[in-house]
Structures are given as C-alpha cells and as structure tokens.
Short mmCIF file of C-alpha atoms and ligand atoms in Angstrom, two decimals:
data_model
loop_
_atom_site.label_atom_id
_atom_site.label_comp_id
_atom_site.label_asym_id
_atom_site.label_seq_id
_atom_site.Cartn_x
_atom_site.Cartn_y
_atom_site.Cartn_z
CA UNK A 1 134.00 119.02 66.73
CA UNK A 2 136.49 119.57 69.52
CA UNK A 3 139.85 118.03 68.62
CA UNK A 4 140.75 115.19 70.97
CA UNK A 5 144.29 113.99 71.34
CA UNK A 6 144.46 110.99 69.03
CA UNK A 7 146.51 107.84 68.73
CA UNK A 8 146.47 106.15 65.33
CA UNK A 9 146.54 102.40 64.82
CA UNK A 10 148.16 101.63 61.48
CA UNK A 11 146.68 98.33 60.37
CA UNK A 12 148.89 95.77 58.63
CA UNK A 13 146.18 93.10 58.56
CA UNK A 14 146.43 91.87 62.14
CA UNK A 15 143.46 90.14 63.69
CA UNK A 16 143.62 92.20 66.89
CA UNK A 17 143.55 95.65 65.30
CA UNK A 18 140.23 96.65 66.84
CA UNK A 19 141.34 95.36 70.20
CA UNK A 20 144.37 97.63 70.16
CA UNK A 21 142.15 100.64 69.50
CA UNK A 22 139.78 99.60 72.29
CA UNK A 23 142.68 99.26 74.71
CA UNK A 24 143.90 102.74 73.87
CA UNK A 25 140.42 104.18 74.34
CA UNK A 26 140.15 102.44 77.69
CA UNK A 27 142.94 104.76 78.70
CA UNK A 28 140.72 107.74 77.83
CA UNK A 29 142.66 108.46 74.68
CA UNK A 30 140.79 108.61 71.38
CA UNK A 31 142.04 106.15 68.81
CA UNK A 32 141.33 105.50 65.14
CA UNK A 33 142.38 102.69 62.82
CA UNK A 34 143.79 103.30 59.35
CA UNK A 35 145.01 100.91 56.72
CA UNK A 36 148.75 100.93 56.03
CA UNK A 37 147.80 102.03 52.50
CA UNK A 38 146.47 105.35 53.75
CA UNK A 39 148.25 108.39 52.36
CA UNK A 40 150.79 109.41 55.07
CA UNK A 41 149.63 113.03 54.67
CA UNK A 42 146.20 112.00 55.94
CA UNK A 43 147.72 110.35 59.01
CA UNK A 44 149.96 113.31 59.67
CA UNK A 45 147.11 115.76 59.34
CA UNK A 46 145.43 114.00 62.27
CA UNK A 47 148.27 115.34 64.38
CA UNK A 48 148.57 112.05 66.28
CA UNK A 49 150.13 111.88 69.72
CA UNK A 50 151.33 108.39 68.87
CA UNK A 51 151.09 105.65 66.27
CA UNK A 52 150.81 101.90 66.78
CA UNK A 53 151.73 99.42 64.04
CA UNK A 54 149.62 96.27 64.29
CA UNK A 55 150.57 92.67 63.76
CA UNK A 56 149.87 90.91 60.48
CA UNK A 57 150.21 87.51 58.84
CA UNK A 58 152.97 88.36 56.34
CA UNK A 59 156.77 88.27 56.29
CA UNK A 60 158.38 91.69 56.01
CA UNK A 61 161.22 90.51 53.77
CA UNK A 62 158.92 89.23 51.02
CA UNK A 63 157.96 91.38 48.08
CA UNK A 64 154.50 92.95 48.26
CA UNK A 65 154.24 92.55 52.01
CA UNK A 66 152.39 95.44 53.66
CA UNK A 67 154.76 98.29 54.39
CA UNK A 68 154.79 102.02 54.91
CA UNK A 69 156.83 105.06 53.99
CA UNK A 70 159.87 105.09 56.33
CA UNK A 71 159.49 108.83 56.50
CA UNK A 72 156.98 108.21 59.26
CA UNK A 73 159.92 107.51 61.61
CA UNK A 74 161.19 111.05 61.17
CA UNK A 75 157.99 112.83 62.17
CA UNK A 76 158.95 112.91 65.81
CA UNK A 77 155.70 111.07 66.65
CA UNK A 78 156.22 108.13 69.04
CA UNK A 79 155.59 104.76 67.39
CA UNK A 80 154.98 101.36 68.94
CA UNK A 81 155.35 98.34 66.66
CA UNK A 82 153.57 95.15 67.65
CA UNK A 83 154.59 91.73 66.25
CA UNK A 84 154.65 92.22 62.44
CA UNK A 85 154.72 95.94 63.20
CA UNK A 86 157.90 95.50 65.24
CA UNK A 87 159.52 93.42 62.52
CA UNK A 88 158.59 95.98 59.89
CA UNK A 89 160.09 98.78 61.95
CA UNK A 90 163.36 96.83 62.25
CA UNK A 91 163.34 95.84 58.58
CA UNK A 92 162.83 99.42 57.38
CA UNK A 93 165.43 100.86 59.76
CA UNK A 94 168.23 98.42 58.98
CA UNK A 95 167.71 95.49 61.36
CA UNK A 96 167.46 91.85 60.33
CA UNK A 97 164.28 89.78 60.29
CA UNK A 98 164.36 86.10 59.32
CA UNK A 99 162.41 82.89 59.66
CA UNK A 100 162.68 81.70 63.27
CA UNK A 101 164.24 78.26 63.82
CA UNK A 102 161.18 77.50 65.91
CA UNK A 103 157.79 79.10 65.79
CA UNK A 104 156.95 80.78 69.07
CA UNK A 105 153.28 80.52 69.93
CA UNK A 106 151.25 80.92 73.10
CA UNK A 107 151.89 82.20 76.59
CA UNK A 108 155.59 82.81 76.98
CA UNK A 109 157.76 84.03 79.83
CA UNK A 110 159.40 87.30 78.82
CA UNK A 111 162.24 88.99 80.70
CA UNK A 112 161.88 92.75 80.48
CA UNK A 113 164.09 95.70 81.35
CA UNK A 114 161.91 97.61 83.79
CA UNK A 115 163.94 100.80 83.38
CA UNK A 116 162.25 101.21 79.98
CA UNK A 117 159.39 103.74 79.98
CA UNK A 118 157.28 101.08 78.29
CA UNK A 119 157.79 98.56 81.08
CA UNK A 120 157.55 100.85 84.08
CA UNK A 121 155.87 98.98 86.93
CA UNK A 122 155.92 95.68 84.96
CA UNK A 123 157.39 92.56 86.63
CA UNK A 124 160.91 91.71 85.39
CA UNK A 125 159.61 88.32 84.33
CA UNK A 126 156.14 88.49 82.85
CA UNK A 127 153.85 86.28 80.76
CA UNK A 128 153.17 87.56 77.24
CA UNK A 129 151.28 86.21 74.22
CA UNK A 130 153.53 85.28 71.33
CA UNK A 131 152.46 84.30 67.85
CA UNK A 132 155.20 84.56 65.24
CA UNK A 133 157.08 82.54 62.65
CA UNK A 134 159.67 85.19 61.84
CA UNK A 135 161.91 86.77 64.41
CA UNK A 136 164.17 89.73 64.78
CA UNK A 137 167.68 88.39 64.49
CA UNK A 138 169.20 91.80 64.86
CA UNK A 139 167.64 95.05 66.03
CA UNK A 140 168.17 98.12 63.85
CA UNK A 141 171.05 100.50 64.62
CA UNK A 142 170.28 102.85 67.50
CA UNK A 143 167.94 100.39 69.22
CA UNK A 144 168.48 98.96 72.66
CA UNK A 145 167.09 95.51 73.42
CA UNK A 146 164.69 95.68 76.35
CA UNK A 147 163.24 92.19 76.51
CA UNK A 148 164.03 88.60 75.53
CA UNK A 149 162.61 85.10 75.95
CA UNK A 150 164.26 81.69 76.03
CA UNK A 151 163.80 81.36 72.24
CA UNK A 152 163.75 84.92 71.12
CA UNK A 153 166.76 87.14 71.82
CA UNK A 154 164.96 90.32 70.75
CA UNK A 155 161.46 90.42 72.21
CA UNK A 156 161.35 94.19 72.71
CA UNK A 157 163.54 97.11 71.69
CA UNK A 158 163.53 100.87 71.74
CA UNK A 159 165.24 103.96 70.46
CA UNK A 160 164.19 106.55 73.00
CA UNK A 161 165.79 109.42 71.06
CA UNK A 162 163.45 108.85 68.14
CA UNK A 163 160.53 107.71 70.32
CA UNK A 164 160.44 104.31 68.60
CA UNK A 165 159.37 101.21 70.53
CA UNK A 166 158.75 97.67 69.37
CA UNK A 167 157.49 94.46 70.96
CA UNK A 168 157.42 91.01 69.41
CA UNK A 169 154.50 89.90 71.60
CA UNK A 170 150.89 91.13 71.71
CA UNK A 171 150.24 93.50 74.63
CA UNK A 172 146.63 94.02 73.52
CA UNK A 173 145.39 90.48 74.27
CA UNK A 174 144.41 89.42 77.76
CA UNK A 175 146.85 86.50 77.70
CA UNK A 176 149.59 89.09 78.08
CA UNK A 177 149.28 89.50 81.82
CA UNK A 178 150.59 93.06 82.02
CA UNK A 179 149.74 94.17 78.49
CA UNK A 180 147.28 96.80 79.62
CA UNK A 181 149.96 98.38 81.76
CA UNK A 182 152.37 98.43 78.81
CA UNK A 183 149.85 100.16 76.55
CA UNK A 184 149.01 102.57 79.34
CA UNK A 185 152.73 103.31 79.64
CA UNK A 186 153.05 103.87 75.91
CA UNK A 187 150.12 106.23 75.77
CA UNK A 188 151.00 108.23 78.90
CA UNK A 189 154.78 107.87 79.52
CA UNK A 190 155.90 107.79 75.90
CA UNK A 191 153.27 109.77 73.99
CA UNK A 192 152.54 112.14 76.87
CA UNK A 193 148.77 111.96 76.48
CA UNK A 194 146.60 113.66 79.09
CA UNK A 195 143.58 111.32 78.69
CA UNK A 196 140.85 113.76 77.65
CA UNK A 197 138.57 111.23 75.88
CA UNK A 198 135.57 110.71 78.11
CA UNK A 199 132.09 109.59 77.18
CA UNK A 200 130.33 112.60 78.68
CA UNK A 201 132.53 115.02 76.79
CA UNK A 202 132.15 112.90 73.65
CA UNK A 203 128.37 112.97 73.87
CA UNK A 204 128.37 116.69 74.56
CA UNK A 205 130.69 117.56 71.68
CA UNK A 206 128.77 115.26 69.35
CA UNK A 207 125.47 116.83 70.24
CA UNK A 208 126.97 120.23 69.55
CA UNK A 209 128.39 119.05 66.23
CA UNK A 210 125.02 117.57 65.23
CA UNK A 211 123.33 120.90 65.97
CA UNK A 212 125.81 122.65 63.70
CA UNK A 213 125.52 120.07 60.94
CA UNK A 214 121.72 119.89 61.00
CA UNK A 215 120.94 123.57 61.60
CA UNK A 216 117.18 123.90 61.32
CA UNK A 217 116.88 120.90 58.97
CA UNK A 218 114.59 117.92 59.39
CA UNK A 219 115.96 114.47 60.29
CA UNK A 220 114.42 111.06 59.72
CA UNK A 221 115.46 108.03 61.73
CA UNK A 222 114.38 104.39 61.48
CA UNK A 223 114.15 103.18 65.05
CA UNK A 224 114.27 99.43 65.60
CA UNK A 225 114.53 99.48 69.37
CA UNK A 226 117.97 97.87 69.21
CA UNK A 227 120.88 99.46 71.04
CA UNK A 228 122.40 101.34 68.11
CA UNK A 229 119.25 102.89 66.71
CA UNK A 230 118.00 103.79 70.21
CA UNK A 231 121.22 105.57 71.11
CA UNK A 232 121.19 107.24 67.71
CA UNK A 233 117.65 108.51 68.29
CA UNK A 234 118.47 109.67 71.81
CA UNK A 235 121.50 111.61 70.64
CA UNK A 236 119.59 113.27 67.82
CA UNK A 237 116.67 113.99 70.15
CA UNK A 238 119.01 115.78 72.50
CA UNK A 239 120.58 117.71 69.64
CA UNK A 240 117.56 118.78 67.58
CA UNK A 241 114.39 117.69 69.45
CA UNK A 242 111.27 118.18 67.35
CA UNK A 243 113.22 118.42 64.10
CA UNK A 244 113.64 114.65 64.47
CA UNK A 245 111.06 112.13 63.35
CA UNK A 246 111.54 108.51 64.37
CA UNK A 247 109.71 105.77 62.52
CA UNK A 248 109.26 102.53 64.40
CA UNK A 249 107.84 99.65 62.37
CA UNK A 250 106.00 96.99 64.34
CA UNK A 251 106.27 94.03 62.00
CA UNK A 252 104.77 91.69 64.54
CA UNK A 253 108.05 89.80 64.86
CA UNK A 254 109.38 91.58 67.92
CA UNK A 255 110.13 90.06 71.30
CA UNK A 256 107.48 90.13 73.97
CA UNK A 257 106.78 93.67 75.25
CA UNK A 258 109.41 95.15 72.96
CA UNK A 259 107.03 97.52 71.23
CA UNK A 260 105.69 98.77 74.57
CA UNK A 261 109.24 99.30 75.85
CA UNK A 262 110.26 101.34 72.83
CA UNK A 263 107.06 103.40 72.92
CA UNK A 264 107.53 104.09 76.63
CA UNK A 265 110.97 105.56 75.98
CA UNK A 266 110.36 107.43 72.72
CA UNK A 267 106.59 107.52 72.19
CA UNK A 268 104.03 110.21 72.99
CA UNK A 269 103.98 111.31 76.61
CA UNK A 270 107.45 109.97 77.35
CA UNK A 271 109.31 112.04 79.91
CA UNK A 272 112.67 112.00 78.12
CA UNK A 273 112.59 112.98 74.50
CA UNK A 274 110.50 115.63 72.75
CA UNK A 275 110.47 114.26 69.21
CA UNK A 276 108.01 113.21 66.51
CA UNK A 277 107.45 109.51 66.90
CA UNK A 278 105.54 107.34 64.46
CA UNK A 279 104.71 103.75 65.33
CA UNK A 280 103.51 101.89 62.25
CA UNK A 281 101.36 98.86 62.90
CA UNK A 282 102.43 96.71 59.95
CA UNK A 283 101.70 93.36 61.54
CA UNK A 284 98.89 92.35 59.23
CA UNK A 285 100.89 93.28 56.13
CA UNK A 286 103.85 91.18 57.21
CA UNK A 287 101.82 88.16 58.18
CA UNK A 288 99.97 88.14 54.91
CA UNK A 289 103.23 88.41 52.94
CA UNK A 290 104.77 85.63 55.01
CA UNK A 291 101.80 83.27 54.77
CA UNK A 292 102.85 79.91 53.36
CA UNK A 293 106.55 80.87 53.12
CA UNK A 294 108.90 78.33 54.66
CA UNK A 295 112.22 78.95 52.97
CA UNK A 296 114.49 80.99 55.33
CA UNK A 297 116.16 83.20 52.73
CA UNK A 298 112.81 83.98 51.16
CA UNK A 299 111.46 85.05 54.55
CA UNK A 300 114.40 87.37 55.05
CA UNK A 301 113.93 88.87 51.62
CA UNK A 302 110.23 89.50 52.11
CA UNK A 303 110.81 91.12 55.49
CA UNK A 304 113.60 93.34 54.18
CA UNK A 305 111.62 94.48 51.16
CA UNK A 306 108.48 95.09 53.15
CA UNK A 307 110.42 97.20 55.62
CA UNK A 308 111.65 99.45 52.85
CA UNK A 309 108.14 99.78 51.50
CA UNK A 310 106.62 100.68 54.86
CA UNK A 311 109.43 103.09 55.65
CA UNK A 312 109.13 104.79 52.28
CA UNK A 313 105.40 105.22 52.67
CA UNK A 314 105.90 106.94 56.00
CA UNK A 315 108.73 109.06 54.63
CA UNK A 316 106.51 110.17 51.78
CA UNK A 317 103.90 111.38 54.25
CA UNK A 318 106.55 113.44 55.99
CA UNK A 319 107.79 114.85 52.69
CA UNK A 320 111.27 116.18 52.10
CA UNK A 321 113.72 115.63 54.91
CA UNK A 322 117.20 117.06 55.02
CA UNK A 323 118.95 114.18 56.74
CA UNK A 324 118.57 110.46 57.12
CA UNK A 325 120.11 109.14 60.34
CA UNK A 326 122.02 105.87 60.34
CA UNK A 327 123.30 103.87 63.28
CA UNK A 328 126.59 102.84 61.68
CA UNK A 329 129.14 102.01 64.37
CA UNK A 330 132.91 101.81 64.23
CA UNK A 331 133.32 98.07 63.64
CA UNK A 332 131.01 98.44 60.59
CA UNK A 333 133.25 101.19 59.27
CA UNK A 334 136.37 99.12 59.79
CA UNK A 335 134.81 95.91 58.48
CA UNK A 336 133.60 97.56 55.33
CA UNK A 337 137.21 98.37 54.58
CA UNK A 338 136.91 102.11 55.07
CA UNK A 339 138.91 102.19 58.26
CA UNK A 340 141.47 99.48 58.69
CA UNK A 341 142.90 96.76 56.57
CA UNK A 342 140.62 93.83 57.38
CA UNK A 343 138.01 93.44 54.71
CA UNK A 344 135.40 91.14 56.13
CA UNK A 345 132.29 91.54 54.08
CA UNK A 346 129.28 91.82 56.34
CA UNK A 347 126.92 89.01 55.68
CA UNK A 348 124.08 90.47 57.71
CA UNK A 349 122.25 93.67 57.23
CA UNK A 350 119.67 95.28 59.34
CA UNK A 351 116.19 95.05 57.94
CA UNK A 352 116.14 96.70 54.57
CA UNK A 353 119.41 98.58 54.70
CA UNK A 354 119.11 101.99 53.13
CA UNK A 355 115.86 102.83 51.38
CA UNK A 356 116.48 104.08 47.85
CA UNK A 357 113.61 106.43 47.35
CA UNK A 358 113.58 108.47 50.51
CA UNK A 359 114.06 112.09 49.66
CA UNK A 360 116.98 113.33 51.73
CA UNK A 361 120.03 115.49 51.29
CA UNK A 362 122.67 113.81 53.44
CA UNK A 363 123.33 111.12 56.00
CA UNK A 364 124.06 111.72 59.66
CA UNK A 365 125.97 108.96 61.42
CA UNK A 366 126.94 110.19 64.87
CA UNK A 367 127.95 106.74 66.20
CA UNK A 368 130.48 106.13 63.43
CA UNK A 369 133.43 106.39 65.76
CA UNK A 370 132.15 104.25 68.62
CA UNK A 371 132.64 100.63 69.54
CA UNK A 372 129.59 98.69 70.71
CA UNK A 373 130.26 99.00 74.42
CA UNK A 374 130.94 102.70 73.93
CA UNK A 375 127.56 103.05 72.20
CA UNK A 376 125.99 101.52 75.30
CA UNK A 377 127.92 103.92 77.51
CA UNK A 378 126.79 106.87 75.39
CA UNK A 379 123.20 105.61 75.77
CA UNK A 380 123.53 105.66 79.54
CA UNK A 381 124.94 109.20 79.37
CA UNK A 382 121.89 110.18 77.35
CA UNK A 383 119.55 108.78 79.97
CA UNK A 384 118.33 105.62 78.20
CA UNK A 385 117.10 102.87 80.53
CA UNK A 386 119.35 99.90 81.18
CA UNK A 387 116.96 97.43 79.51
CA UNK A 388 117.56 99.24 76.23
CA UNK A 389 121.30 99.91 76.46
CA UNK A 390 122.25 96.44 77.66
CA UNK A 391 120.13 94.63 75.08
CA UNK A 392 121.71 91.68 73.33
CA UNK A 393 121.77 91.61 69.55
CA UNK A 394 118.44 91.00 67.90
CA UNK A 395 118.30 90.31 64.17
CA UNK A 396 116.46 92.72 61.90
CA UNK A 397 114.11 89.98 60.59
CA UNK A 398 113.15 89.34 64.18
CA UNK A 399 111.43 86.21 65.37
CA UNK A 400 110.78 85.13 61.79
CA UNK A 401 114.27 83.63 61.75
CA UNK A 402 113.63 81.84 65.03
CA UNK A 403 110.61 79.99 63.72
CA UNK A 404 111.25 77.01 61.50
CA UNK A 405 108.72 76.74 58.70
CA UNK A 406 105.82 79.08 58.13
CA UNK A 407 105.52 82.17 60.30
CA UNK A 408 102.07 82.71 61.80
CA UNK A 409 100.83 84.99 64.60
CA UNK A 410 100.15 81.91 66.76
CA UNK A 411 103.72 80.65 66.37
CA UNK A 412 105.10 84.11 67.09
CA UNK A 413 103.09 84.23 70.31
CA UNK A 414 104.53 80.86 71.40
CA UNK A 415 108.11 81.98 70.75
CA UNK A 416 107.54 85.30 72.47
CA UNK A 417 106.23 83.65 75.63
CA UNK A 418 108.87 80.93 75.74
CA UNK A 419 111.62 83.45 75.05
CA UNK A 420 110.39 85.79 77.80
CA UNK A 421 110.55 82.92 80.33
CA UNK A 422 114.03 81.90 79.16
CA UNK A 423 115.29 85.48 79.49
CA UNK A 424 113.68 85.94 82.88
CA UNK A 425 115.24 82.79 84.30
CA UNK A 426 118.67 83.56 82.88
CA UNK A 427 118.54 86.97 84.52
CA UNK A 428 117.36 85.41 87.80
CA UNK A 429 120.24 82.94 87.73
CA UNK A 430 122.66 85.85 87.26
CA UNK A 431 123.94 84.47 83.95
CA UNK A 432 122.98 87.32 81.62
CA UNK A 433 126.40 88.96 81.72
CA UNK A 434 128.19 85.73 80.82
CA UNK A 435 126.22 84.79 77.73
CA UNK A 436 126.59 86.68 74.48
CA UNK A 437 123.21 85.79 73.02
CA UNK A 438 120.31 83.64 74.14
CA UNK A 439 116.80 83.11 72.87
CA UNK A 440 114.03 80.59 72.36
CA UNK A 441 113.13 79.27 68.92
CA UNK A 442 110.23 77.23 67.66
CA UNK A 443 111.08 74.02 65.85
CA UNK A 444 108.58 72.83 63.32
CA UNK A 445 108.27 69.52 65.07
CA UNK A 446 105.11 68.13 66.61
CA UNK A 447 105.28 65.14 68.88
CA UNK A 448 103.14 63.17 71.22
CA UNK A 449 103.07 64.04 74.89
CA UNK A 450 100.84 63.61 77.86
CA UNK A 451 99.37 66.34 80.02
CA UNK A 452 97.14 65.33 82.93
CA UNK A 453 95.46 62.28 81.45
CA UNK A 454 95.28 63.75 78.00
CA UNK A 455 97.34 62.92 74.97
CA UNK A 456 98.89 66.01 73.41
CA UNK A 457 100.40 66.53 70.00
CA UNK A 458 102.31 69.80 70.32
CA UNK A 459 105.38 71.82 69.40
CA UNK A 460 108.95 71.50 70.66
CA UNK A 461 110.69 74.70 71.71
CA UNK A 462 114.46 74.94 71.36
CA UNK A 463 116.54 77.03 73.73
CA UNK A 464 119.84 78.49 72.63
CA UNK A 465 122.59 80.32 74.50
CA UNK A 466 126.03 81.03 73.08
CA UNK A 467 129.22 82.77 74.00
CA UNK A 468 131.26 84.52 71.35
CA UNK A 469 133.49 87.52 70.92
CA UNK A 470 132.89 88.29 67.27
CA UNK A 471 129.68 86.39 66.36
CA UNK A 472 131.57 84.74 63.51
CA UNK A 473 132.21 81.67 65.64
CA UNK A 474 130.45 80.74 68.85
CA UNK A 475 130.21 78.07 71.51
CA UNK A 476 127.12 76.73 73.16
CA UNK A 477 126.97 77.97 76.76
CA UNK A 478 127.06 75.41 79.54
CA UNK A 479 123.78 76.37 81.26
CA UNK A 480 123.42 74.73 84.69
CA UNK A 481 121.02 71.80 84.58
CA UNK A 482 118.78 73.17 87.31
CA UNK A 483 118.25 76.40 85.35
CA UNK A 484 117.33 74.37 82.27
CA UNK A 485 114.98 72.30 84.44
CA UNK A 486 113.20 75.36 85.82
CA UNK A 487 112.82 76.93 82.39
CA UNK A 488 111.56 73.70 80.86
CA UNK A 489 108.89 73.18 83.45
CA UNK A 490 107.79 76.81 83.25
CA UNK A 491 107.57 76.73 79.45
CA UNK A 492 105.55 73.52 79.21
CA UNK A 493 103.23 74.73 81.97
CA UNK A 494 102.82 78.36 80.98
CA UNK A 495 103.00 78.28 77.18
CA UNK A 496 100.14 76.60 75.38
CA UNK A 497 100.89 74.11 72.58
CA UNK A 498 104.39 73.25 73.77
CA UNK A 499 105.06 69.80 75.21
CA UNK A 500 108.83 69.50 74.78
CA UNK A 501 111.89 71.70 75.31
CA UNK A 502 115.29 71.06 73.74
CA UNK A 503 118.61 72.72 74.43
CA UNK A 504 120.85 73.36 71.42
CA UNK A 505 124.41 72.22 72.22
CA UNK A 506 125.81 73.02 68.78
CA UNK A 507 128.56 75.56 68.21
CA UNK A 508 129.08 77.80 65.20
CA UNK A 509 130.31 76.27 62.98
CA UNK A 510 128.67 73.95 62.05
CA UNK A 511 125.42 75.63 63.19
CA UNK A 512 124.72 79.36 63.05
CA UNK A 513 123.74 81.40 66.07
CA UNK A 514 120.21 81.92 64.83
CA UNK A 515 117.99 78.94 64.07
CA UNK A 516 116.21 79.37 60.77
P1 LIG B 1 124.26 83.79 62.63
O1 LIG B 1 122.90 83.22 62.82
O2 LIG B 1 124.58 84.05 61.19
O3 LIG B 1 124.22 85.22 63.35
O4 LIG B 1 125.32 82.98 63.30
C1 LIG B 1 125.34 85.98 63.76
C2 LIG B 1 124.84 87.22 64.47
O5 LIG B 1 124.15 88.07 63.56
C3 LIG B 1 122.82 88.28 64.00
N1 LIG B 1 121.97 88.30 62.81
C4 LIG B 1 121.46 89.42 62.28
N2 LIG B 1 121.54 90.70 62.67
N3 LIG B 1 120.20 91.33 60.83
C5 LIG B 1 120.90 91.65 61.95
O6 LIG B 1 120.93 92.83 62.32
C6 LIG B 1 120.09 90.06 60.37
O7 LIG B 1 119.45 89.80 59.36
C7 LIG B 1 120.74 89.06 61.14
N4 LIG B 1 120.84 87.71 61.02
C8 LIG B 1 121.60 87.27 62.05
C9 LIG B 1 122.52 87.13 64.94
O8 LIG B 1 121.50 87.48 65.86
C10 LIG B 1 123.85 86.93 65.59
O9 LIG B 1 124.07 87.88 66.61
#
C-alpha cells in the first residue's frame, strides 16, 4: 500500500489515546497508536513524521511506571508530550516532576507564549483542560517555558532545537478551547506534514492493495447489513467483484424492512455491486430454537451458535475459499490490546464471531485502520446509500434482546412496527443526529386498557433513547414531550396488541443500553 506520512501516538495508558489519533487524522494526517512497550525499532521503522506521548494515570517518578527508551529523543523526530507524556519527557531528560501541592482539574486559564510554533494563532490567554496530580517543578535543561497557569508554573515547554514539545493540559479534548489549533500546529508547523491522508485516496489505495492480496482467490464475507460489514462488502466488491460471495442470514430478528434494504443494495439486480450474494432464510430455524426460551444469556447463545451453523452450511456449499473477510475496525484492534495500551476486554461480539470450520487460507480485514466515522466516510466514497452508512449500532442477536421473555414471530412483528414508528418520528423531529442509539423494546407485561368501548389486555412497549460516547456508560436522552406524545399515540393506534407505551429514563449504569 502507498506509504502515507504517519504520526505515531505512543500510549502510556491515557483515556484519551484514541481521541488524539482521531484529532491528528482530522488534519488529514494518518495516525496509529502503539503501546509504550512496543519495540522502538518497530516505531522507528514506521518512519514517523512526529510522535505524541499520551497522558496516563501513573507518576513518572515511581518504579514500574510506564516509560520509554530515552533514545527516542535523539531520532530527530518531533515529539509532543501530553500530561503524563510531558512529565515523562521532563523526567527522562533531567527535569523535576513532583506531587503538586494542589491537584489541578477542570477548565483552567492558561497563559501561552504565542511566538511558539505550537501556539501560533492561539489567544495569549486560553482555556485548557487540566487533569493532573503531579506537576513539573522544573523543566529539563534546554527547554523554554511557553505557558503557565495560576497554579502551575510550567504548563508548556519546548526545545525547538531537538523538536521536543510538551503540554501539561489536554489539547485533544473539546474542553480545551483551542486544542485543535494546537494539534494542527504540531502536525503542520512542527512536524512539517503535508496532509496527504484523504478518504478517497485511502479507499483507492486499499482497493488496490486488496486486489494484490487476493489475486484471483475467492473471498467469503458474512454480511449483517450493519455499517462495518456493509462497507467491508462494498470495498471487496469494488476490488474483486465476482470473486466475492456475501452471505446474509435472515434470522427473523432484523428491524423492519432491513432485509429488503440490504438486498436492494447487494442482492441480485442491484445497480452497484456485481458479486455473488446469498440470502439465507433461516427464520423458521431460529424461531424453533428460541421457542420457550426466556433467559437472556441463553437466547444470545442459541442465536450465536445457530449463526455459525447456518454460515458453515453455506460455506460448505461454496467449498474452499481463499479468504474470509472480517469487519474489524480500529477501536477493536486497540481495545483488544494489539494497538495501544488500554486493555478493555470486549464484552460483546457480533453474532457468532469467527466460525471454526470454514475452510479458508487467510483473513482479510481492510477496515482495520479506520475509526467508526471513517468507516462511514469510506462507505459514502464507495457509493453506499446514506441509510446504510449512517445506521446506528444494532446488536448481532437483533430484536431477540429487545424482547423480554420468549421470542415469537408475533412479538417480533410488534417490536418491528413500534420501532419503525419511533425511528420515523425521531427523524421527523430532527433528533437523529443528537441521539446515539434509540429503539423500541417489548416488555413482557400485559395490562388492562380500554379501546373504543372494549376492554383490552395487551402489551406495553418501552421506548429507549440514549446518548453516549463510548457505549460503556450512557444517559437517557431528554426527548421532548410532544415527540413522545406523537409516538405513543401512533404506536397504540397503528400497532395491534399494544395498549401502553413507556419511556425508559434509566442511564447506564445501572441499566444497560439494550433491554433484555
Ligand atoms: P449494552 O446493552 O451492554 O450495549 O449497554 C452496549 C452497546 O453494545 C451493543 N450490543 C451488541 N452489539 N453484539 C453487538 O454487535 C451484541 O451481542 C451486542 N449486545 C449489545 C448495544 O446495541 C449497544 O450499542
């Protein structure tokens, strides 16, 4: 693949490591995250235009705190240290870092020297986000102090001869008013990047690389209709066309019209992609396996196992394939500990994960280097319709984990219809962009109601809408009352067997985003 100019984020365990990389990429400069434990030779071989040390929760002066080989400072590659990264740089180069008399936390006024390349165009007094217990009592020899706060005499410093820069605050978070400008300055003024990372060139070079990797081999791809697998399929379709077979399993637990939407884009007669497309109607199989099952984890297990079985059966019919395509994206790579330092173990897997018995030679994972919004952008480049690329997350086990109690075709139909109304009204109210995830679920509750002059004894639907940045914690979204009113009256009028609608006001924790 064509070599892009690259900035490396060296991860010392900071919570914003992915954000730093995103910010760099927003400047059209490719950026990758590596753990501080990575062999320096590997980093150097990447020929980086610049390196950024992240923050981290430790104290540099304690034994066993994350560190790096000080040789890195002699490479002649510009380095920016952020928070812990700035303290580490000072510590390793002969400065003094100690416990601060007072912890500095939150939005803080910082006075910066605007003659610094890093602060070009920044206001002399600017609000920055601080979060540190230790502070730099004394900068290392050769460094000039370029910013301070009321509490912190050394808030930024630089040694322009060696290309070393350090800031105590966090330029990557939005609370730092001019942080984007500072990172832009680092990448362009200090590192001298040209900004050659663009989505169209990325897609093009990736398609070319896929053609080289795959040659005349056959590729198999499990298509769920979600953003990642759709973009994956589109990219492979563009690269190798008919050598690609996509298997789409209709387990009967999809959202309303989802199957039709996926088939319209990838199925026979579609105007976009000339591929082999198999749509497996597995609805009956799933419903019979799920009959009588009420326990949520059991449902998940059944659905996951059944997916593998169905997929394997189809794969067997196709015979030997050379490659299995996977929609792994960059946060998965980083979270699984392969990229950066944070080692969050993923608690969710897409349906089935990797089938064991599919006969293939190697994996292709062309989205491995992309963040979620970049995957969407790549999808647009590849000509996917907006309703696919802007889809919100949908769990692999589908509507089964939005139905409390036993899953039946009748219950699925109720959820599908209620959910479609909820989505339609949210879009109409212009709220879709503000909410991270929203859906309708079916509680297992029946209650008495009255419709016309008739007594009813029907289900209660629950509506959910949350905002979140990482899906690990979430807040219930404050949906305007009139929108809730419209949706409620539409659902009870248009969806049979529903006589009540609830709105879930619970955050995560203590609830989860899904309702199972
Ligand atoms: P919870 O309900 O645990 O969900 O708060 C957090 C996020 O993960 C999604 N989710 C899944 N995604 N397979 C997936 O691909 C799954 O089995 C699964 N379960 C939950 C959920 O929709 C939310 O975005």
